GROMACS .gro file of C-alpha atoms in nm:
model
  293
    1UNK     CA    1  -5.849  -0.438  -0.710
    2UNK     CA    2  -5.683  -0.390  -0.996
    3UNK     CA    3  -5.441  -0.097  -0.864
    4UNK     CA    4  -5.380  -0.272  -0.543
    5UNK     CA    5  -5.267  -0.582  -0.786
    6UNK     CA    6  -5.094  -0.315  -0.966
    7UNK     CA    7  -4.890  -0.190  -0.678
    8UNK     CA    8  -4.791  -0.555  -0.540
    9UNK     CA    9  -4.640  -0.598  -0.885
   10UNK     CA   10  -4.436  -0.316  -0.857
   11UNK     CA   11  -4.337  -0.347  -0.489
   12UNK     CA   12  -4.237  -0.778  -0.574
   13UNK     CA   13  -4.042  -0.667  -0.836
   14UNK     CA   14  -3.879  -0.347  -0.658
   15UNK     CA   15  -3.774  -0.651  -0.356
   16UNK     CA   16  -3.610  -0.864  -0.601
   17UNK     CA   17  -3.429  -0.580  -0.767
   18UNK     CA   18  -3.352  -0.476  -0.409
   19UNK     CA   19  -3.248  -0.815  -0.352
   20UNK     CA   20  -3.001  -0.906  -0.631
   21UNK     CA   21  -2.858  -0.596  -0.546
   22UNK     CA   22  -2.790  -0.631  -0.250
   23UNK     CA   23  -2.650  -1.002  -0.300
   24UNK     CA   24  -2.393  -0.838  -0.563
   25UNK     CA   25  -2.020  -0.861  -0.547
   26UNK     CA   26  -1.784  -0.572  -0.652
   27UNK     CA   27  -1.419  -0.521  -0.560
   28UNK     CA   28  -1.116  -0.314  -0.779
   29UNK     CA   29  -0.896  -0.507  -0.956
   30UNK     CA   30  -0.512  -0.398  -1.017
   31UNK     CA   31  -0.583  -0.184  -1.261
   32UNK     CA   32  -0.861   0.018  -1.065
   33UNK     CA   33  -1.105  -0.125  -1.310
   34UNK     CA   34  -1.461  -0.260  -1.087
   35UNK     CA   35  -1.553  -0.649  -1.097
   36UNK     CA   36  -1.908  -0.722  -0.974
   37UNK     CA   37  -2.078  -1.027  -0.977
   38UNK     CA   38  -2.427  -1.130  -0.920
   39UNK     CA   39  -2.316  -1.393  -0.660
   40UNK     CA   40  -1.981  -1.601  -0.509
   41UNK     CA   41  -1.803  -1.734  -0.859
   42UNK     CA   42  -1.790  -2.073  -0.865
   43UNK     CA   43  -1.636  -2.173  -1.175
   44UNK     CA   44  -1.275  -1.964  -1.211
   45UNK     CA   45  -1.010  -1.986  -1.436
   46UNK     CA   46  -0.641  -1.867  -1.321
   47UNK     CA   47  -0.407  -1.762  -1.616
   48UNK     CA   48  -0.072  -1.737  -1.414
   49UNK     CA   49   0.086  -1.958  -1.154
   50UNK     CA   50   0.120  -1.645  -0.882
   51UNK     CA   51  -0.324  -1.640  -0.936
   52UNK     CA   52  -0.331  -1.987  -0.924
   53UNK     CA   53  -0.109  -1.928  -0.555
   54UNK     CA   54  -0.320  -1.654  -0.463
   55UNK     CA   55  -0.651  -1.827  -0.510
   56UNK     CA   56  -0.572  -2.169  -0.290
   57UNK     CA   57  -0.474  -1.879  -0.055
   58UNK     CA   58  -0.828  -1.751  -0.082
   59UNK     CA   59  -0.980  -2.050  -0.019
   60UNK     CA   60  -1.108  -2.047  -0.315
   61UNK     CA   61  -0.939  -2.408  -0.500
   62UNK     CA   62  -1.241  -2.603  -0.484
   63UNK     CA   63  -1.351  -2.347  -0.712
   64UNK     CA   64  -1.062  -2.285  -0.967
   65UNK     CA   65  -1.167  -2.506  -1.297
   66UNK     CA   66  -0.868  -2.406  -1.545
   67UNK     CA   67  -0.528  -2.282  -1.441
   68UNK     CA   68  -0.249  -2.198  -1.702
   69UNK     CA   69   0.090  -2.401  -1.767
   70UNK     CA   70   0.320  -2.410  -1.453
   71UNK     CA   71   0.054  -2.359  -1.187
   72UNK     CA   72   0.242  -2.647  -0.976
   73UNK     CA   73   0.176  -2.492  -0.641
   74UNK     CA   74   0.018  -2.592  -0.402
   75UNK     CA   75   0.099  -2.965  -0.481
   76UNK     CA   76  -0.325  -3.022  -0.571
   77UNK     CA   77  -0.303  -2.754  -0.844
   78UNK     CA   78  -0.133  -3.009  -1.063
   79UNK     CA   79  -0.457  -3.198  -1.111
   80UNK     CA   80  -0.648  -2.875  -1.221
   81UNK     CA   81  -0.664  -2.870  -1.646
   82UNK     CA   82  -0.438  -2.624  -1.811
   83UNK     CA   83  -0.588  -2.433  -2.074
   84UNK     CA   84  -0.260  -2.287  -2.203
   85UNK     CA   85   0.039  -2.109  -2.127
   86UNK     CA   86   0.115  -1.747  -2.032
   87UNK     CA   87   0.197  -1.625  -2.400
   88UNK     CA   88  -0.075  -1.904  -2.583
   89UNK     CA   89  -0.420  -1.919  -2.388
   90UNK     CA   90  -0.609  -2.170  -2.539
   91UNK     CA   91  -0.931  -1.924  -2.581
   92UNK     CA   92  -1.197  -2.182  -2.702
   93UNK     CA   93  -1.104  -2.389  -2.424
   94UNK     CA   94  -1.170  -2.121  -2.140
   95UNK     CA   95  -1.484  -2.075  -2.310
   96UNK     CA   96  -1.614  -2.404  -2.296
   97UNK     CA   97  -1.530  -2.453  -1.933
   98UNK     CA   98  -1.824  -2.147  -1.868
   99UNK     CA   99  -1.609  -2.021  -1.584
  100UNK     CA  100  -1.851  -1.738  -1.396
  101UNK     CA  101  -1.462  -1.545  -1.334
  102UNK     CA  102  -1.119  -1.502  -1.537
  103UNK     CA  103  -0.840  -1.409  -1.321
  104UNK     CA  104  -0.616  -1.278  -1.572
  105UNK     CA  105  -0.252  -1.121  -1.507
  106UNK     CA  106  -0.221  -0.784  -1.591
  107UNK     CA  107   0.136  -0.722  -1.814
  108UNK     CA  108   0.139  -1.107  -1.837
  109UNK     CA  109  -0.113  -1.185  -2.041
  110UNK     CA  110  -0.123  -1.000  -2.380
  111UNK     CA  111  -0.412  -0.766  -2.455
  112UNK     CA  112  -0.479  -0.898  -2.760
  113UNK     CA  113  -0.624  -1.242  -2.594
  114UNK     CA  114  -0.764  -1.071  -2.350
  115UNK     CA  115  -0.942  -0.856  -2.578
  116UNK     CA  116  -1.136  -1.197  -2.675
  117UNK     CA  117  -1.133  -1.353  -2.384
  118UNK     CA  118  -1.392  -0.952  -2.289
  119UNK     CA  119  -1.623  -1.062  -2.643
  120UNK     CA  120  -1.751  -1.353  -2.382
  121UNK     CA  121  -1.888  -1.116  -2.145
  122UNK     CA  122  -1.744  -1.330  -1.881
  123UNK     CA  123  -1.596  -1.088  -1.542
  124UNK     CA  124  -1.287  -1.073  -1.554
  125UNK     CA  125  -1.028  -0.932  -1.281
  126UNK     CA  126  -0.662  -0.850  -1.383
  127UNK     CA  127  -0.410  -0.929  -1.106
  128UNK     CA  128  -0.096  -0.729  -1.127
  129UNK     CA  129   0.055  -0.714  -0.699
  130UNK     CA  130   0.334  -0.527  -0.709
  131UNK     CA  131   0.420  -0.471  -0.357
  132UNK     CA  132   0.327  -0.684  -0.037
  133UNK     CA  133   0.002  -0.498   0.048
  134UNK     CA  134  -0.106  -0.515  -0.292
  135UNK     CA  135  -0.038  -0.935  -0.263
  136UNK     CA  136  -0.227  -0.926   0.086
  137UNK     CA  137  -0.495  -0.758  -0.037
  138UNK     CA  138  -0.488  -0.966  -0.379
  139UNK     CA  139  -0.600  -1.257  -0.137
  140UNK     CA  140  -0.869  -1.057   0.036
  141UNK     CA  141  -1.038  -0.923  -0.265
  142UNK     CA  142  -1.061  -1.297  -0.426
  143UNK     CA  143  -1.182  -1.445  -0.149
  144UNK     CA  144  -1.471  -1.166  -0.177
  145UNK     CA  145  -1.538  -1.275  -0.515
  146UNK     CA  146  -1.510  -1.618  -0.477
  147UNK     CA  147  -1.731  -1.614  -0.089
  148UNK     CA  148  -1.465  -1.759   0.092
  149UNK     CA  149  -1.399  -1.388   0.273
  150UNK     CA  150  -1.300  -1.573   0.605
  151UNK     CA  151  -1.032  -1.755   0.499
  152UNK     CA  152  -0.920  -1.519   0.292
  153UNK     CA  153  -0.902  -1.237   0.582
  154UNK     CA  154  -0.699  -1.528   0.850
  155UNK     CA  155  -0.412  -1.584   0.524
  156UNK     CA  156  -0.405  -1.203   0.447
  157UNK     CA  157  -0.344  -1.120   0.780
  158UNK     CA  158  -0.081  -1.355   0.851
  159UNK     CA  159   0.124  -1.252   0.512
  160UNK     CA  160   0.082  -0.887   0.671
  161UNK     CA  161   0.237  -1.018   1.028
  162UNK     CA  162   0.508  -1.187   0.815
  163UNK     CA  163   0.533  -0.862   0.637
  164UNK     CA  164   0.571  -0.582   0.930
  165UNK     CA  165   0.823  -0.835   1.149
  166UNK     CA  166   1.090  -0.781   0.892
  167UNK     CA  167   1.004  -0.435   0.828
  168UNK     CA  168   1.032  -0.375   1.195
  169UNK     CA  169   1.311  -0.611   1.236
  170UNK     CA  170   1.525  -0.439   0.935
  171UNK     CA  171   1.413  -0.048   1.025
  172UNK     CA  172   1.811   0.034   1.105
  173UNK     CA  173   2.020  -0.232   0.937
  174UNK     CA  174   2.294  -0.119   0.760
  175UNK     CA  175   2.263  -0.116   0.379
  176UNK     CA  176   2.375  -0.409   0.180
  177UNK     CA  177   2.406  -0.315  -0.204
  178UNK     CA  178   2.290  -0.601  -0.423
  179UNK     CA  179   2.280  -0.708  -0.781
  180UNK     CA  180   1.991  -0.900  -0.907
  181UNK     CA  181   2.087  -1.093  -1.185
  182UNK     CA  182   1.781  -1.228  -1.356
  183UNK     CA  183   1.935  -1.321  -1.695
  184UNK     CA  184   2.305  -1.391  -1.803
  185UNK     CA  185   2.261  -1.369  -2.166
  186UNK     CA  186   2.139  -1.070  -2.228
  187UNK     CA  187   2.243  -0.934  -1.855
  188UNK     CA  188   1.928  -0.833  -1.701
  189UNK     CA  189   1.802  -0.705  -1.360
  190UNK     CA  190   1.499  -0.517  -1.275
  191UNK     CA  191   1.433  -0.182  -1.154
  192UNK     CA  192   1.258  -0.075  -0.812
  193UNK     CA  193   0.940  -0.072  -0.921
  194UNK     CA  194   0.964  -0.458  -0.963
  195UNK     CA  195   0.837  -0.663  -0.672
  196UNK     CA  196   1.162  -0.831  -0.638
  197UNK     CA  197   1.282  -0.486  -0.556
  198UNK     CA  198   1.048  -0.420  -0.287
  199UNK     CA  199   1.184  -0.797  -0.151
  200UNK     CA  200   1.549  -0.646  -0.146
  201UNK     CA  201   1.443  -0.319   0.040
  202UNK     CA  202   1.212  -0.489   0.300
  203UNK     CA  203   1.558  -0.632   0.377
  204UNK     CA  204   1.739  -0.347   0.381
  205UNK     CA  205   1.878  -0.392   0.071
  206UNK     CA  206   2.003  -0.164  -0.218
  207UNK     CA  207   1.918  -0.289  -0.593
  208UNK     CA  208   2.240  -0.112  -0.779
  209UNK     CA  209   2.027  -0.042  -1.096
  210UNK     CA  210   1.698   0.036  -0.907
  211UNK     CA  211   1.705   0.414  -1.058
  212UNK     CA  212   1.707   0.276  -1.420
  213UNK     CA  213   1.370   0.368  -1.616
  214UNK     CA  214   1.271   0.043  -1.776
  215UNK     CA  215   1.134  -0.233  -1.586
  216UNK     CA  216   1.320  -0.514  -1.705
  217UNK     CA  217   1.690  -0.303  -1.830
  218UNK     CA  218   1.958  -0.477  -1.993
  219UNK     CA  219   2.341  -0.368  -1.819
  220UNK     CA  220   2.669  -0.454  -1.936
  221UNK     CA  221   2.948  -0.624  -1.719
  222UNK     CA  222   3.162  -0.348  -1.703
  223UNK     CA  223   2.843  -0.174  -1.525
  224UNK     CA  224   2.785  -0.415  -1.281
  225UNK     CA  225   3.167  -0.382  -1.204
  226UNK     CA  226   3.131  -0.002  -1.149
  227UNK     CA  227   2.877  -0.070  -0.958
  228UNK     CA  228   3.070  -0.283  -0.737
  229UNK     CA  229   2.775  -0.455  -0.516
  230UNK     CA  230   2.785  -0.680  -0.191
  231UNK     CA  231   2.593  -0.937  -0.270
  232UNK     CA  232   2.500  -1.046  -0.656
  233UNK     CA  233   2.163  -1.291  -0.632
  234UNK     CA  234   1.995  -1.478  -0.909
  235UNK     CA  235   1.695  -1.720  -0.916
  236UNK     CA  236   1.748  -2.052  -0.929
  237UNK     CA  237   1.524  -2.096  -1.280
  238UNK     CA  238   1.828  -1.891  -1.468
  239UNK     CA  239   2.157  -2.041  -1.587
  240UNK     CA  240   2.305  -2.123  -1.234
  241UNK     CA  241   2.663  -2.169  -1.441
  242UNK     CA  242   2.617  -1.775  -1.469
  243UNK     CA  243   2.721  -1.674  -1.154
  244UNK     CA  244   3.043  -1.822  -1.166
  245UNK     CA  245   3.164  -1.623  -1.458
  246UNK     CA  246   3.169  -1.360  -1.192
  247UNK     CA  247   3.464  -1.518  -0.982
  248UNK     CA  248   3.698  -1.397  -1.281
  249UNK     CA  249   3.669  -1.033  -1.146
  250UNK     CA  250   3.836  -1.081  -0.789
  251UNK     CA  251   3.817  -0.685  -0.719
  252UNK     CA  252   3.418  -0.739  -0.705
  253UNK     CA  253   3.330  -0.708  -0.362
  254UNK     CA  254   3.085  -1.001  -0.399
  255UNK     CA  255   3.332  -1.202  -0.590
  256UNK     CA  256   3.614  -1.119  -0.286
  257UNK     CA  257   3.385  -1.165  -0.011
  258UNK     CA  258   3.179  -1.496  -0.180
  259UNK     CA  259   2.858  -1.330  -0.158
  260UNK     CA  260   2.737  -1.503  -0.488
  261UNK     CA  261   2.383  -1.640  -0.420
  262UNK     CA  262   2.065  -1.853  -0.556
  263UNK     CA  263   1.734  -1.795  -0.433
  264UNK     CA  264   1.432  -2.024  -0.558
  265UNK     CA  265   1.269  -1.885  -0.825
  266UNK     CA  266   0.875  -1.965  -0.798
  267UNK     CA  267   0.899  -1.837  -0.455
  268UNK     CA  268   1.072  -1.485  -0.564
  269UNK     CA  269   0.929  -1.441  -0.939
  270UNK     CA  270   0.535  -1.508  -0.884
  271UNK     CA  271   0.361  -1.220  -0.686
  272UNK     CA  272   0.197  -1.486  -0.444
  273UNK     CA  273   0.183  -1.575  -0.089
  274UNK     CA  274   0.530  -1.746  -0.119
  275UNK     CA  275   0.699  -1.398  -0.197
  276UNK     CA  276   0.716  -1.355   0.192
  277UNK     CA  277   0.924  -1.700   0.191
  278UNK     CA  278   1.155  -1.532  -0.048
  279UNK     CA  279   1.168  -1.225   0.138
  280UNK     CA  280   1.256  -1.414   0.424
  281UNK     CA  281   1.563  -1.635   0.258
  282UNK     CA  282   1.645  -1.261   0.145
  283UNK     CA  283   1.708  -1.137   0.476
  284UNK     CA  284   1.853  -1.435   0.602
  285UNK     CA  285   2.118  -1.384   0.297
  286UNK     CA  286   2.203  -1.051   0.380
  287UNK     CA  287   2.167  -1.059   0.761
  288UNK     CA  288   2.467  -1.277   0.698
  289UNK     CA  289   2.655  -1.019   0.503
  290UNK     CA  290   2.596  -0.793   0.788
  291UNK     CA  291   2.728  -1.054   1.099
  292UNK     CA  292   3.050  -1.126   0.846
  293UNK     CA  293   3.348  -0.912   0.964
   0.00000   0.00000   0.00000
């Protein structure tokens, strides 16, 4: 009796291992690092606004418990508490929410906080999209770790629809060059490995300092004037004043043709489901360059 008991011990406890195994969660973050979770979070903090976008996406809100500063989209993240801004987490706070998930943003987010936001042992998945399958696919692989898969699936696939109609719709376009002006003072654009970037090309765009090595590069006027571009674009968050220092310089072929443009900025900048409404506005912009004569 006592080795039959034995082996009924053994098999219960080989079921629930079985079990909880089988009920586990796992997807690859952004970084290629693996998140698994025992079961569905339930309790999630977002530490950027483009998360914050990416989660309601999901399907996940109901389940979202902390959000950082400036997660003001959709209109019922505004009632979520902040615990912090990008730069200044508040780390005790996170901690006593007891989220069961972090969704931090890799590059945003310095490693030093999250280097204590790890000593919790609390999962946590860095978000860093940086292209539109990588967004689409951002709202697939939260909505597996927060169990809301379906809903997550019907938005992802409608972001990719969104997605291929202007890539098919822009395959022969002529090319439009275009400076993105993302700062005045210093002068700053962004290179083609920038999301933004991949908004231009989808559009059949040309970013004029795309071959430049750092991310974020500072330029000089005179640059931007050799450079000579179509179309100069800057979000609307910058110093809007900026772009009409450029009507000085009448040879510039955006000056001369009054190509000088403002695109929202939470729609462009965050990495979120609203970067197909920029990339939209984007083509609309220079699919009017193209009908002008």
């Amino acid at each position: 009796m006592r080795a039959i008991r034995s082996v009924l011990i053994v098999l219960t406890l080989l079921h629930i291992t079985t079990g909880t195994a089988l009920a586990s969660i796992s997807v690859i973050d952004d970084t290629n690092h693996t998140v698994t979770l025992e079961r569905p979070a339930q309790r999630i903090v977002s530490l950027a606004p483009h998360i914050t976008e990416l989660l309601f996406a999901a399907g996940a809100s109901k389940r979202i418990i902390g959000v950082s500063a400036h997660s003001d989209f959709p209109q019922a993240a505004n009632i979520i508490p902040s615990v912090g801004n990008i730069s200044g987490i508040d780390i005790e706070r996170v901690a006593k929410l007891k989220p069961d998930l972090i969704v931090a943003w890799g590059g945003g987010n310095s490693e030093t906080q999250l280097a204590r936001l790890k000593k919790f042992n609390i999962p946590i998945y860095i978000s860093a999209p940086n292209d539109f399958e990588h967004v689409a696919s951002s709202i697939e692989r939260l909505g597996t770790l927060a169990g809301t898969s379906e809903q997550a699936y019907e938005a992802a696939t409608l972001f990719r629809h969104r997605w291929q109609y202007l890539v098919t719709s822009h395959k022969n376009v002529r090319t439009v060059s275009v400076f993105y002006q993302l700062w005045k003072n210093p002068l700053m654009t962004l290179n083609d490995t920038h999301m933004i970037s991949k908004v231009i090309q989808v559009c059949g765009g040309k970013n004029v300092f795309g071959d430049l090595t750092p991310l974020v590069p500072t330029v000089t006027t005179e640059a931007v004037l050799a450079a000579n571009p179509e179309v100069i674009i800057t979000p609307s968050d910058a110093n809007e004043s900026s772009l009409v220092s450029w009507q000085r310089f009448h040879a510039l072929n955006a000056t001369r043709k009054k190509q000088l443009y403002i695109i929202p900025a939470d729609e462009i900048s965050r990495s979120g489901p609203r970067i197909i409404d920029a990339a939209e506005r984007m083509c609309e912009l220079l699919d009017n360059v193209r009908a002008k004569k």
